[in-house]
Amino acid sequence: MAFALMCSLAGLTVAPGPSWAEVNWKQAEGASLNLLLISHPFVDALKPMLADFTAKTGIKVTFEELAEQPGFEKLLADLSSKTGAYDVFMTSPLNNWQYASAGWLEPLDEFIANDKLTDPAEYDVKDFIPGILASGRWTLEPMKGLGEGKLWAMPINAESYQIAYRPSLMKKLGLEVPKTYADLLAMAPKLKTEGPDGPIHGLITRFDKYWDLPYLTFGTMLQSYGVEMVDASGKLQICSDASVKATEDFVKLIRTASPEGAGAFTWDQAMQGFASGQYVMSLNEANLFASVYEDPKQSKIADDVGYALTPLGPDGQRAAAAWVWSMSMNSASKQKDAAWLFLEWVTSKDVMVKMHLAGNMNPVRQSAWANPELAAKVESWGAEPGQYRKVTEEESAVAAVRFPPHPELTRMLDRWAEAVQKSYFDNGNVRENLCAAQEAVEQMLAE
Amino acid sequence: MRSAASGKGALAGGRAVYIAMLAPALCLLFLTVVPFLDGVYTSLTNEKLYAGVTRFIGFANYLKLAQNPTFWIALGNTLLYAGLATLIQIPLGLAVALLLDVPSKVQWFFRSTIALPLLIPPVVAGLMWKTMMQPQSGVLNWLLAQVGLPPFSWLSDPQTALVSIVLIDTWLFMPLAAIILLAGLQSISGEVLEAARIDGANAWQTIRHIKLQALKPYIVLVAMFRIPDALKSLEIIYATTRGGPLNATRTLHVMAYEEAYRWSSLGRAMAIVFILWILSYVFSTILLSLWRKEEMRFHGR
């Protein structure tokens, strides 16, 4: 079920430049599309370019931009009512497992194969990093079939998880970036210092009671400890010995090196907390936060940030979670050809590169990673030239979506996250909390 | 003849008026009762937004809720939240109303300023206070630090999160209590207060024996507005803690919202909402009858 999300990015060649000779881009002229966008650097990059799409196709585009939580709630209401208010929307594999099960998504393979709509040479679907593209495929069978079956989404960026740190503070504290979780646990009590604006705390990472904890950030640590939600025989591993050990270590790390309120930090608090210079290290957070850390307008640490691989687990194993933002087409859309032309345009080689240059990290096309302008943009990111890119590429090589596809996976993972948070707040012991969560997830699967 | 004809005409006209009045009443009934009954029916099904087939499952959703420890925590939180909010806001509102009732040159200024929080949407208030209560960068902990106090976890500690949200609720809605109670104070006859003053009553005696007695129906009125409102509170909680940390601020409304909008389970969400409706209905009915009794006692009507 688990599959490598990203392939190695080194040594890739650049495909030829765009010509769009074979497709009549004006074939849906006069159509009007409505998009639902979730606030993200991708959207900031897209908005100024929408006029180019309208000029190229004669298709008007309107959009609504919402924060993640209200955005997905509004989308759920619209998709379930089947009104087709949004032709195209931002989504992810996790959401699509529910949307595709309900029949709310239009499969995209036929649009890619239709030569009136898509020039295969120009669009070059093989240029997408195979694992990332495959994360949008699913057979609709609960708990299996990920990466197979129909294609439900086109990727627009991907993220994995890594350490970000303050090189000057690590030097001041006489510490090296940790290679293993054992190293990190050992240095946790020393990870604190005084800054010009008050105390600088050790670690920050998200820790609220939501699915993204076991799926993405703490999930990265769990996977390095060898924990998967289900093993090869389909048995739940939420309260396995390895899971208990990883949770105990995680709780100990947070208790030792994080400040008041760490048990409720969300991803944006984690990102802004590190960017504001109040932490020595950001543990296993999204690597694309680097575009914020490196921007002096948004970050106090733009000239003092480094990146490192996630630590190795007890068996010397490194694993990382992966998240893919993508765009899908509403099956209730009344202008599917126009909607595909938009999807095709927005995920085309040159448009993707332009958006990456405007801050939408990380690329999902091999040609974008190989683009010299983009390479130059990220070259300065990190404590030494090329550090961000090197770390991201190495982390990407092990990053994977390791969770079984299921329409109610978020409910199950929320329950798992609750057990981790409960362990932090001292309610019962870790094994008891995790085993109670496993039992609850078993019941959810049985329903 | 003429009178018979005009009588018939009057009758027909009367019928037309009845029909004209009945139609909007029926429309209103249709628009309120039908969705309500539809909601109750949904609570008896296993409806999930993404699942094609919906089955009638009787009271299974309610039974499952009764077996779910989170439901009982949420019920307790709901009652605690509403109880605390009302118990804090009524005395505080009363104190503010008594102050605003004192004649002064700047009275108009304070009277208009006190209502300002009521103009702020609860979601905005929640986000604003969340920023101020942030343990590291929030202004509240900065203020504590200025007087040598250690940082406080406010919204991120299960022990303090619910009380912190009640404080936000109080900031937002205490002015409502103050305004209603001020209206009550101003309805007291000046002659009664003058008579008390001539009889030698001091300020405290006037407040205790005259003003508070006259305000009883108004206090019940405030409770009538605030208790059902606090039972249904969602925006402030969701904007600040989303029900966490752990289940410290998970109320029935938060639970229903998550069932519907995070997990698409409309059947379960409607079961929770219906239980919440019963709670609100019971409290409203009790308070309404208490209010009528107080009105009758004090105003004789």
XYZ file of C-alpha atoms in Angstrom:
748
model
C 0.000 0.000 0.000
C 2.773 2.388 0.803
C 4.534 3.706 -2.215
C 7.426 6.075 -2.645
C 5.986 9.472 -3.340
C 8.854 11.129 -5.022
C 11.618 9.841 -7.167
C 15.184 11.044 -6.965
C 15.373 14.466 -8.488
C 19.027 14.549 -9.478
C 20.179 14.460 -13.085
C 16.883 15.232 -14.747
C 16.758 16.831 -18.174
C 14.711 19.829 -19.170
C 11.931 19.194 -21.660
C 11.550 21.523 -24.698
C 9.755 24.868 -24.251
C 6.005 25.332 -24.822
C 4.363 25.883 -28.162
C 0.743 24.696 -27.632
C 0.484 24.124 -31.371
C -1.885 21.165 -31.313
C -4.645 22.354 -29.001
C -7.240 24.974 -29.884
C -7.157 26.939 -26.645
C -10.124 29.038 -27.766
C -12.481 26.063 -28.110
C -14.392 26.936 -24.900
C -14.278 30.703 -25.394
C -17.027 32.491 -23.473
C -17.224 29.872 -20.721
C -16.942 31.017 -17.138
C -15.281 28.908 -14.446
C -15.568 29.229 -10.695
C -12.766 27.944 -8.462
C -12.526 27.183 -4.765
C -9.022 27.960 -3.559
C -7.486 27.335 -0.156
C -5.142 30.090 1.089
C -1.637 28.989 0.171
C 1.429 30.387 -1.628
C 0.122 28.535 -4.714
C -2.930 30.794 -4.701
C -0.848 33.937 -4.220
C 1.164 32.895 -7.249
C -1.906 31.941 -9.298
C -4.044 35.048 -8.852
C -1.923 37.478 -10.909
C -1.670 34.884 -13.688
C -5.406 34.254 -14.155
C -5.616 37.121 -16.666
C -3.085 35.245 -18.858
C -5.382 32.212 -18.883
C -8.384 34.332 -19.874
C -6.366 36.031 -22.634
C -5.197 32.645 -23.940
C -8.564 30.855 -23.835
C -11.346 33.455 -23.654
C -12.538 31.610 -20.517
C -13.400 33.834 -17.577
C -12.330 32.719 -14.119
C -13.798 33.711 -10.783
C -12.701 32.242 -7.476
C -13.323 32.094 -3.765
C -10.323 31.892 -1.479
C -10.829 30.521 2.023
C -8.683 29.249 4.873
C -8.157 25.474 4.982
C -10.827 24.545 7.504
C -13.733 26.717 6.256
C -12.660 26.032 2.668
C -13.034 22.283 2.989
C -16.291 22.710 4.905
C -17.753 24.920 2.186
C -16.536 22.530 -0.484
C -18.169 19.586 1.291
C -21.491 21.429 1.397
C -21.269 22.306 -2.295
C -20.107 18.921 -3.524
C -22.758 17.056 -1.549
C -25.515 19.309 -2.911
C -24.259 18.561 -6.460
C -24.965 22.088 -7.655
C -21.616 22.351 -9.389
C -20.965 25.831 -7.977
C -17.213 25.167 -8.149
C -15.900 23.704 -11.414
C -12.395 23.153 -10.098
C -11.058 23.165 -6.544
C -7.937 22.635 -4.491
C -7.804 19.361 -2.634
C -5.556 16.523 -1.460
C -5.488 12.707 -1.574
C -6.917 12.522 1.946
C -9.959 14.604 0.976
C -10.315 12.947 -2.378
C -10.759 9.539 -0.764
C -14.071 10.840 0.509
C -15.020 12.920 -2.533
C -14.198 10.171 -5.035
C -16.149 7.585 -2.990
C -19.195 9.830 -3.219
C -18.857 10.265 -6.991
C -18.185 13.997 -6.696
C -14.951 13.952 -8.721
C -14.529 13.705 -12.472
C -11.821 11.208 -13.476
C -9.161 12.973 -15.519
C -7.536 10.220 -17.625
C -9.938 10.735 -20.520
C -9.194 14.439 -20.710
C -5.464 13.727 -20.795
C -6.003 11.147 -23.542
C -8.259 13.432 -25.628
C -5.979 14.968 -28.278
C -8.489 17.729 -29.040
C -8.017 18.955 -25.481
C -4.475 17.868 -24.667
C -1.330 17.820 -26.759
C 0.457 14.799 -25.280
C 3.931 15.963 -26.280
C 3.457 19.436 -24.952
C 1.651 18.510 -21.730
C 4.064 15.609 -21.183
C 2.284 13.829 -18.344
C 5.381 11.675 -17.776
C 7.193 14.806 -16.646
C 5.228 14.715 -13.363
C 7.191 12.989 -10.611
C 5.591 9.531 -10.887
C 4.884 8.962 -7.193
C 3.295 12.375 -6.818
C 1.002 11.899 -9.802
C 0.113 8.406 -8.586
C -1.020 9.750 -5.208
C -4.075 11.062 -7.074
C -5.016 7.586 -8.293
C -7.295 5.255 -6.380
C -9.476 2.247 -7.198
C -12.173 3.344 -4.682
C -11.643 0.169 -2.616
C -11.420 1.071 1.103
C -7.997 0.364 2.651
C -6.324 -0.580 -0.668
C -5.779 0.403 -4.280
C -3.832 3.649 -3.715
C -1.785 4.604 -6.773
C -3.981 2.460 -9.006
C -7.291 3.022 -10.776
C -8.574 6.344 -12.036
C -6.769 9.658 -11.713
C -8.818 12.000 -9.516
C -6.513 14.993 -9.221
C -3.639 16.887 -10.820
C -0.835 17.768 -8.365
C 0.230 21.387 -7.963
C 2.842 21.093 -5.230
C 4.210 18.609 -2.725
C 5.635 18.885 0.711
C 7.620 16.690 2.996
C 8.951 17.281 6.505
C 12.349 18.247 7.788
C 14.182 20.063 10.519
C 14.706 23.815 10.327
C 17.161 25.316 12.803
C 18.970 28.507 13.760
C 22.674 27.969 12.920
C 23.857 30.882 15.113
C 22.006 29.567 18.172
C 23.144 25.972 17.688
C 26.708 27.290 17.518
C 26.189 29.441 20.613
C 24.846 26.397 22.489
C 27.708 24.230 21.231
C 25.309 21.740 19.651
C 25.343 19.839 16.356
C 22.185 19.232 14.342
C 20.833 15.881 15.638
C 21.373 12.849 13.423
C 19.018 10.572 15.383
C 16.014 10.966 17.661
C 18.243 9.683 20.484
C 20.635 12.629 19.821
C 17.682 15.011 19.849
C 16.359 13.600 23.142
C 19.812 13.941 24.679
C 20.177 17.593 23.646
C 16.551 18.569 24.390
C 17.277 19.985 27.902
C 20.035 22.214 26.467
C 17.893 23.610 23.639
C 17.100 27.005 25.101
C 18.737 30.381 25.319
C 18.058 34.071 25.797
C 17.451 36.352 22.833
C 17.162 40.137 22.531
C 13.366 39.913 22.885
C 13.231 37.367 25.716
C 13.600 33.612 26.065
C 14.216 31.457 22.997
C 12.636 28.031 23.403
C 13.923 24.720 22.109
C 11.465 23.039 19.758
C 8.304 23.952 17.936
C 6.024 21.641 15.999
C 2.272 21.353 15.546
C 0.510 19.368 18.256
C -3.212 19.982 18.044
C -5.702 17.140 18.127
C -6.081 16.711 14.400
C -5.323 14.134 11.746
C -2.252 15.970 10.484
C -0.372 15.015 13.683
C -0.112 11.236 13.079
C -0.372 11.654 9.293
C 2.290 14.298 8.639
C 4.579 15.757 11.301
C 4.606 13.348 14.243
C 3.733 10.815 11.520
C 7.216 11.380 10.106
C 8.718 10.407 13.487
C 6.347 7.433 13.829
C 7.371 6.150 10.416
C 11.063 6.498 11.254
C 10.363 4.287 14.285
C 8.894 1.754 11.850
C 5.234 2.420 12.654
C 2.587 2.128 9.946
C -1.135 2.466 10.647
C -1.718 -1.079 9.388
C 0.866 -3.792 8.808
C 1.183 -6.014 5.741
C -1.547 -8.315 7.061
C -3.925 -5.381 7.541
C -3.636 -5.338 11.349
C -3.757 -1.974 13.092
C -0.448 -0.860 14.629
C -1.621 2.192 16.575
C -0.633 0.665 19.921
C 2.306 -1.457 18.804
C 5.514 -1.384 20.877
C 7.184 0.857 18.296
C 4.234 3.256 18.324
C 4.283 3.435 22.139
C 8.040 4.117 22.100
C 7.738 6.843 19.439
C 4.872 8.511 21.316
C 6.738 8.396 24.644
C 9.799 9.966 23.022
C 7.723 12.631 21.258
C 5.908 13.583 24.467
C 9.246 13.715 26.316
C 10.734 15.957 23.625
C 7.831 18.401 23.785
C 7.761 18.416 27.584
C 11.501 19.058 27.750
C 12.110 21.510 24.931
C 8.809 23.241 24.135
C 7.139 26.095 26.013
C 3.674 26.689 27.485
C 0.893 25.990 25.025
C 2.871 23.498 22.926
C 0.088 20.937 23.330
C -2.238 22.988 21.160
C -0.046 24.484 18.435
C -1.476 24.381 14.928
C 0.612 24.314 11.732
C 0.378 28.065 11.212
C 1.402 28.768 14.812
C 4.342 26.409 14.323
C 5.368 28.180 11.108
C 4.926 31.700 12.476
C 6.496 30.805 15.833
C 9.708 29.680 14.156
C 9.698 32.584 11.686
C 9.351 35.009 14.609
C 12.683 33.847 16.045
C 11.359 32.387 19.289
C 12.686 28.844 18.747
C 16.016 27.146 18.197
C 14.540 24.364 16.082
C 11.387 23.478 14.138
C 10.875 19.718 14.361
C 9.599 17.831 11.320
C 7.525 20.685 9.946
C 6.596 21.228 6.287
C 9.646 21.939 4.157
C 7.726 24.457 2.059
C 7.561 26.787 5.085
C 11.072 27.685 3.940
C 9.592 30.212 1.501
C 8.234 32.065 4.568
C 11.379 31.628 6.688
C 13.550 32.975 3.862
C 11.380 36.015 3.166
C 12.584 39.002 5.262
C 9.097 40.563 5.007
C 7.559 37.595 6.818
C 10.454 36.324 8.895
C 12.820 37.632 11.557
C 15.270 34.808 10.887
C 15.684 35.117 7.100
C 19.462 35.473 7.474
C 19.833 32.758 10.124
C 18.060 29.553 9.149
C 19.349 26.154 8.188
C 17.697 22.905 7.101
C 18.473 19.329 8.064
C 17.139 15.856 7.398
C 14.661 14.393 9.850
C 16.485 12.291 12.478
C 16.976 8.563 12.118
C 14.810 6.188 14.162
C 16.076 3.570 16.675
C 16.934 1.126 13.853
C 18.802 3.729 11.813
C 15.787 4.104 9.553
C 14.621 7.386 7.999
C 11.122 7.846 6.689
C 9.030 10.909 6.004
C 5.405 11.689 5.375
C 4.286 13.441 2.227
C 1.485 15.837 1.408
C 0.300 16.712 -2.070
C -1.837 19.714 -2.891
C -3.757 19.103 -6.079
C -6.683 20.352 -8.133
C -9.728 18.283 -8.991
C -12.719 18.711 -11.262
C -16.267 18.643 -9.917
C -18.283 15.858 -11.565
C -21.290 18.225 -11.399
C -19.471 20.929 -13.397
C -21.447 21.969 -16.457
C -18.355 22.956 -18.461
C -15.926 20.130 -18.090
C -13.902 20.831 -21.234
C -13.260 24.404 -20.071
C -12.458 23.079 -16.585
C -9.909 20.674 -18.057
C -8.332 23.439 -20.162
C -7.818 25.318 -16.900
C -6.341 22.264 -15.148
C -4.120 21.611 -18.153
C -2.929 25.220 -18.261
C -2.311 25.522 -14.525
C -0.285 22.302 -14.381
C 1.587 22.934 -17.633
C 5.379 23.153 -17.512
C 5.853 26.879 -18.003
C 2.964 27.973 -15.754
C 4.188 25.683 -12.970
C 7.690 27.142 -13.163
C 6.327 30.701 -13.034
C 4.305 29.834 -9.941
C 7.233 28.142 -8.208
C 9.308 31.233 -8.844
C 6.520 33.229 -7.200
C 6.749 31.089 -4.036
C 4.685 27.938 -4.648
C 7.021 25.236 -3.332
C 7.786 22.362 -3.981
C 7.667 21.390 -7.671
C 5.763 18.307 -8.803
C 7.250 18.292 -12.306
C 10.771 17.052 -12.925
C 11.357 19.824 -15.484
C 10.540 22.458 -12.858
C 13.126 21.051 -10.438
C 15.629 21.190 -13.287
C 14.760 24.786 -14.204
C 17.887 26.963 -13.770
C 15.951 30.017 -12.539
C 14.246 27.976 -9.855
C 17.504 26.307 -8.909
C 19.065 29.775 -8.534
C 16.128 30.953 -6.391
C 16.485 28.175 -3.800
C 20.281 28.052 -3.996
C 20.643 30.651 -1.238
C 18.143 28.966 1.100
C 19.805 27.506 4.163
C 22.995 27.817 6.181
C 25.141 27.075 3.143
C 24.527 27.292 -0.642
C 22.135 24.619 -1.910
C 21.315 23.290 1.586
C 17.528 23.526 1.248
C 17.498 21.794 -2.109
C 19.861 19.039 -0.983
C 17.856 18.302 2.165
C 14.525 18.459 0.335
C 15.734 16.082 -2.349
C 17.096 13.563 0.144
C 13.955 13.748 2.256
C 11.814 13.420 -0.868
C 13.548 10.185 -1.752
C 12.062 8.533 1.339
C 8.795 10.512 1.555
C 5.633 8.508 1.040
C 1.894 8.456 1.628
C 1.820 5.446 3.950
C -1.802 5.507 5.056
C -4.571 3.303 3.746
C -7.105 5.131 1.575
C -10.473 5.306 3.306
C -13.274 7.906 3.155
C -13.224 8.272 6.949
C -9.477 8.261 7.526
C -9.580 11.771 9.051
C -11.982 10.568 11.778
C -9.628 7.681 12.587
C -6.533 9.870 12.621
C -8.244 12.519 14.749
C -8.851 9.778 17.324
C -5.188 8.727 17.133
C -4.084 12.349 17.573
C -6.326 12.603 20.632
C -4.483 9.656 22.219
C -1.112 11.348 21.604
C -2.351 14.633 23.054
C -3.897 12.798 26.005
C -0.519 11.216 26.728
C 1.054 14.677 26.780
C -1.522 16.027 29.203
C -0.908 13.083 31.572
C -4.228 11.357 31.267
C -3.408 7.672 31.691
C -0.338 5.977 30.299
C 0.741 6.064 26.675
C -0.004 2.423 25.886
C -3.481 2.611 27.412
C -4.269 5.771 25.448
C -3.029 4.347 22.149
C -4.784 0.998 22.651
C -8.059 2.794 23.423
C -7.599 4.736 20.178
C -6.861 1.514 18.284
C -10.038 -0.041 19.641
C -12.063 3.007 18.579
C -10.526 2.888 15.088
C -11.355 -0.839 14.859
C -14.973 0.032 15.572
C -14.940 2.759 12.912
C -13.600 0.287 10.362
C -16.250 -2.247 11.341
C -19.154 0.198 10.853
C -81.512 43.701 -0.469
C -78.758 46.200 -0.338
C -77.872 45.304 3.208
C -77.926 41.531 2.463
C -75.659 42.060 -0.516
C -73.274 44.203 1.468
C -73.368 41.596 4.260
C -72.323 38.895 1.788
C -69.653 41.185 0.435
C -68.381 41.824 3.937
C -68.332 38.094 4.576
C -66.418 37.442 1.384
C -64.054 40.305 2.214
C -63.563 38.887 5.702
C -62.739 35.473 4.253
C -60.219 37.067 1.914
C -58.573 38.783 4.859
C -58.429 35.485 6.770
C -56.904 33.730 3.755
C -54.452 36.592 3.260
C -53.413 36.288 6.880
C -53.397 32.495 6.893
C -51.149 32.152 3.823
C -48.045 33.781 5.357
C -48.711 31.920 8.609
C -48.798 28.622 6.706
C -45.667 29.601 4.779
C -43.898 30.371 8.044
C -45.097 27.115 9.553
C -43.913 25.227 6.486
C -40.512 26.914 6.505
C -39.878 26.214 10.188
C -41.695 23.000 11.026
C -40.758 21.041 7.914
C -36.959 21.566 8.196
C -37.208 20.839 11.920
C -39.041 17.557 11.351
C -36.651 16.721 8.527
C -33.763 17.264 10.955
C -35.378 15.007 13.535
C -35.884 12.330 10.870
C -32.252 12.661 9.736
C -31.170 11.971 13.327
C -32.889 8.600 13.007
C -30.874 7.643 9.918
C -27.260 6.750 9.167
C -26.982 9.565 6.591
C -23.437 10.378 5.539
C -22.817 12.984 2.886
C -20.455 10.815 0.862
C -22.406 7.547 1.136
C -25.076 6.994 -1.502
C -27.492 4.884 0.570
C -29.215 6.207 3.692
C -31.033 3.803 6.049
C -33.526 4.430 8.849
C -31.801 3.158 12.001
C -34.225 4.243 14.730
C -32.559 5.472 17.896
C -29.154 3.916 17.127
C -27.457 7.333 16.879
C -28.815 8.317 20.287
C -27.788 4.991 21.846
C -24.282 5.317 20.419
C -24.033 8.823 21.816
C -25.055 7.570 25.253
C -22.205 5.021 25.075
C -19.665 7.595 23.899
C -17.687 9.167 26.804
C -16.945 12.243 24.656
C -20.680 12.971 24.463
C -20.958 13.123 28.253
C -17.870 15.327 28.465
C -19.396 17.610 25.804
C -22.740 17.714 27.636
C -20.948 18.640 30.878
C -18.904 21.313 29.087
C -22.051 22.736 27.468
C -23.841 23.100 30.809
C -20.724 24.400 32.561
C -20.074 26.968 29.846
C -23.668 28.253 29.870
C -23.811 28.241 33.682
C -20.504 30.044 34.164
C -21.221 32.593 31.430
C -24.598 33.478 32.936
C -23.386 33.518 36.533
C -20.527 35.872 35.660
C -22.341 38.084 33.182
C -25.452 38.896 35.214
C -23.692 40.299 38.340
C -21.097 42.037 36.190
C -23.782 43.463 33.902
C -25.723 44.572 36.972
C -22.687 46.374 38.396
C -22.066 48.125 35.082
C -25.762 49.047 34.731
C -25.801 50.555 38.244
C -22.735 52.629 37.385
C -24.221 53.767 34.078
C -27.396 54.765 35.884
C -25.551 57.350 37.970
C -26.199 60.776 36.398
C -23.026 62.278 35.027
C -21.788 64.493 32.200
C -19.879 61.649 30.530
C -22.683 59.093 30.954
C -23.561 59.209 27.223
C -19.964 58.336 26.333
C -19.812 55.244 28.536
C -23.292 54.145 27.517
C -22.321 54.128 23.835
C -18.879 52.579 24.410
C -20.155 49.687 26.522
C -22.143 48.382 23.537
C -19.114 48.229 21.209
C -18.253 44.521 21.745
C -21.808 43.643 20.691
C -20.996 44.977 17.225
C -18.117 42.534 16.762
C -18.895 39.152 15.179
C -18.093 36.321 17.651
C -15.639 34.677 15.216
C -13.665 37.918 14.957
C -13.734 38.352 18.736
C -12.503 34.762 19.121
C -9.577 35.270 16.733
C -8.716 38.598 18.356
C -8.609 37.093 21.849
C -6.779 33.996 20.618
C -3.975 36.295 19.484
C -3.998 38.165 22.788
C -4.013 34.907 24.779
C -1.132 33.338 22.833
C 1.263 32.073 25.543
C 4.518 33.436 24.022
C 3.554 36.490 21.973
C 0.124 37.425 23.384
C -0.384 40.772 25.063
C -2.092 39.255 28.116
C 1.013 37.340 29.182
C 3.109 40.418 28.404
C 0.916 42.373 30.829
C 1.309 39.630 33.451
C 5.079 39.779 32.969
C 5.035 43.560 33.609
C 3.748 42.898 37.123
C 6.142 40.010 37.673
C 3.669 37.169 37.092
C 4.616 34.003 35.154
C 3.053 33.238 31.753
C -0.374 31.652 31.750
C -1.519 28.994 29.274
C -5.010 30.485 28.750
C -6.427 28.487 25.824
C -3.785 25.773 25.558
C -4.170 24.051 28.934
C -7.139 21.717 29.482
C -7.502 23.127 33.010
C -7.942 26.741 31.919
C -9.228 26.658 28.333
C -12.967 26.618 29.114
C -12.719 29.447 31.651
C -10.661 31.489 29.169
C -13.408 31.094 26.571
C -16.048 32.086 29.119
C -13.997 35.260 29.676
C -14.146 36.020 25.946
C -17.884 35.316 25.960
C -18.228 37.674 28.929
C -16.338 40.467 27.156
C -18.613 40.019 24.158
C -22.010 39.621 25.832
C -21.840 41.252 29.260
C -22.808 44.575 27.614
C -26.098 42.980 26.536
C -26.849 42.186 30.182
C -25.826 45.702 31.196
C -28.040 47.360 28.595
C -31.132 45.288 29.494
C -30.582 45.872 33.223
C -30.013 49.593 32.638
C -33.366 49.741 30.843
C -34.860 48.039 33.899
C -33.274 50.553 36.254
C -34.643 53.434 34.234
C -38.136 52.025 34.383
C -38.163 52.475 38.175
C -40.337 55.413 39.135
C -38.403 58.432 40.356
C -41.078 58.951 43.021
C -40.301 55.595 44.633
C -36.589 56.397 44.791
C -37.340 59.882 46.120
C -39.606 58.416 48.813
C -36.864 56.001 49.843
C -34.365 58.866 50.042
C -36.758 60.908 52.229
C -37.227 57.846 54.465
C -33.456 57.869 55.010
C -32.463 54.856 52.876
C -28.778 54.869 51.937
C -27.457 53.884 48.469
C -26.957 50.211 49.355
C -30.435 49.955 50.918
C -31.957 51.573 47.823
C -30.159 49.111 45.577
C -31.057 46.098 47.714
C -34.657 46.843 48.584
C -35.872 48.807 45.590
C -33.664 48.485 42.522
C -32.885 44.768 42.813
C -36.541 43.942 43.498
C -37.608 45.919 40.429
C -34.884 44.316 38.336
C -35.869 40.695 39.023
C -37.910 40.274 35.820
C -35.097 41.908 33.863
C -32.511 39.576 35.406
C -34.650 36.614 34.355
C -34.931 38.212 30.907
C -31.133 38.401 30.621
C -30.882 34.738 31.644
C -33.570 33.952 29.067
C -31.447 35.518 26.332
C -28.065 34.304 27.497
C -28.591 30.692 28.640
C -29.964 29.271 25.354
C -27.447 31.407 23.467
C -24.522 30.108 25.545
C -25.775 26.515 25.244
C -25.585 26.910 21.448
C -22.271 28.803 21.451
C -19.963 27.683 18.651
C -18.156 30.531 16.918
C -15.947 31.680 19.802
C -15.012 28.120 20.753
C -14.239 27.044 17.211
C -12.233 30.181 16.457
C -10.084 29.753 19.560
C -9.655 26.074 20.456
C -11.807 24.002 18.061
C -12.943 22.023 21.107
C -9.457 21.304 22.482
C -7.017 20.872 24.019
C -8.137 17.290 24.479
C -11.890 17.676 25.001
C -11.635 20.594 27.404
C -13.832 22.929 25.346
C -15.751 20.376 23.299
C -19.414 21.321 23.697
C -22.404 19.624 22.063
C -22.502 22.221 19.305
C -18.786 21.769 18.534
C -19.300 18.011 18.493
C -22.267 18.300 16.106
C -20.349 20.680 13.861
C -17.409 18.289 13.608
C -19.664 15.311 12.920
C -21.327 17.215 10.065
C -18.491 19.206 8.532
C -15.349 17.207 9.298
C -16.740 13.712 9.044
C -19.892 14.174 6.912
C -22.070 12.228 9.364
C -25.334 14.132 9.153
C -27.337 11.500 11.077
C -25.087 11.689 14.139
C -24.784 15.477 13.906
C -28.566 15.891 13.859
C -28.958 13.594 16.882
C -26.596 15.859 18.861
C -28.322 18.992 17.598
C -31.720 17.609 18.611
C -30.462 16.898 22.143
C -29.125 20.454 22.246
C -32.516 21.734 21.091
C -34.251 19.834 23.914
C -31.852 21.383 26.447
C -32.453 24.895 25.114
C -36.209 24.314 25.024
C -36.334 23.105 28.646
C -34.276 26.046 29.943
C -36.229 28.570 27.860
C -39.586 27.233 29.065
C -38.549 27.316 32.725
C -37.147 30.835 32.409
C -40.187 32.082 30.474
C -42.558 30.914 33.186
C -40.287 32.441 35.868
C -40.204 35.723 33.944
C -44.026 35.805 33.681
C -44.278 35.158 37.429
C -41.834 37.986 38.212
C -43.566 40.379 35.840
C -46.921 39.556 37.420
C -45.510 39.985 40.920
C -43.805 43.289 40.342
C -45.842 45.004 37.660
C -49.162 43.262 38.277
C -49.519 42.257 34.618
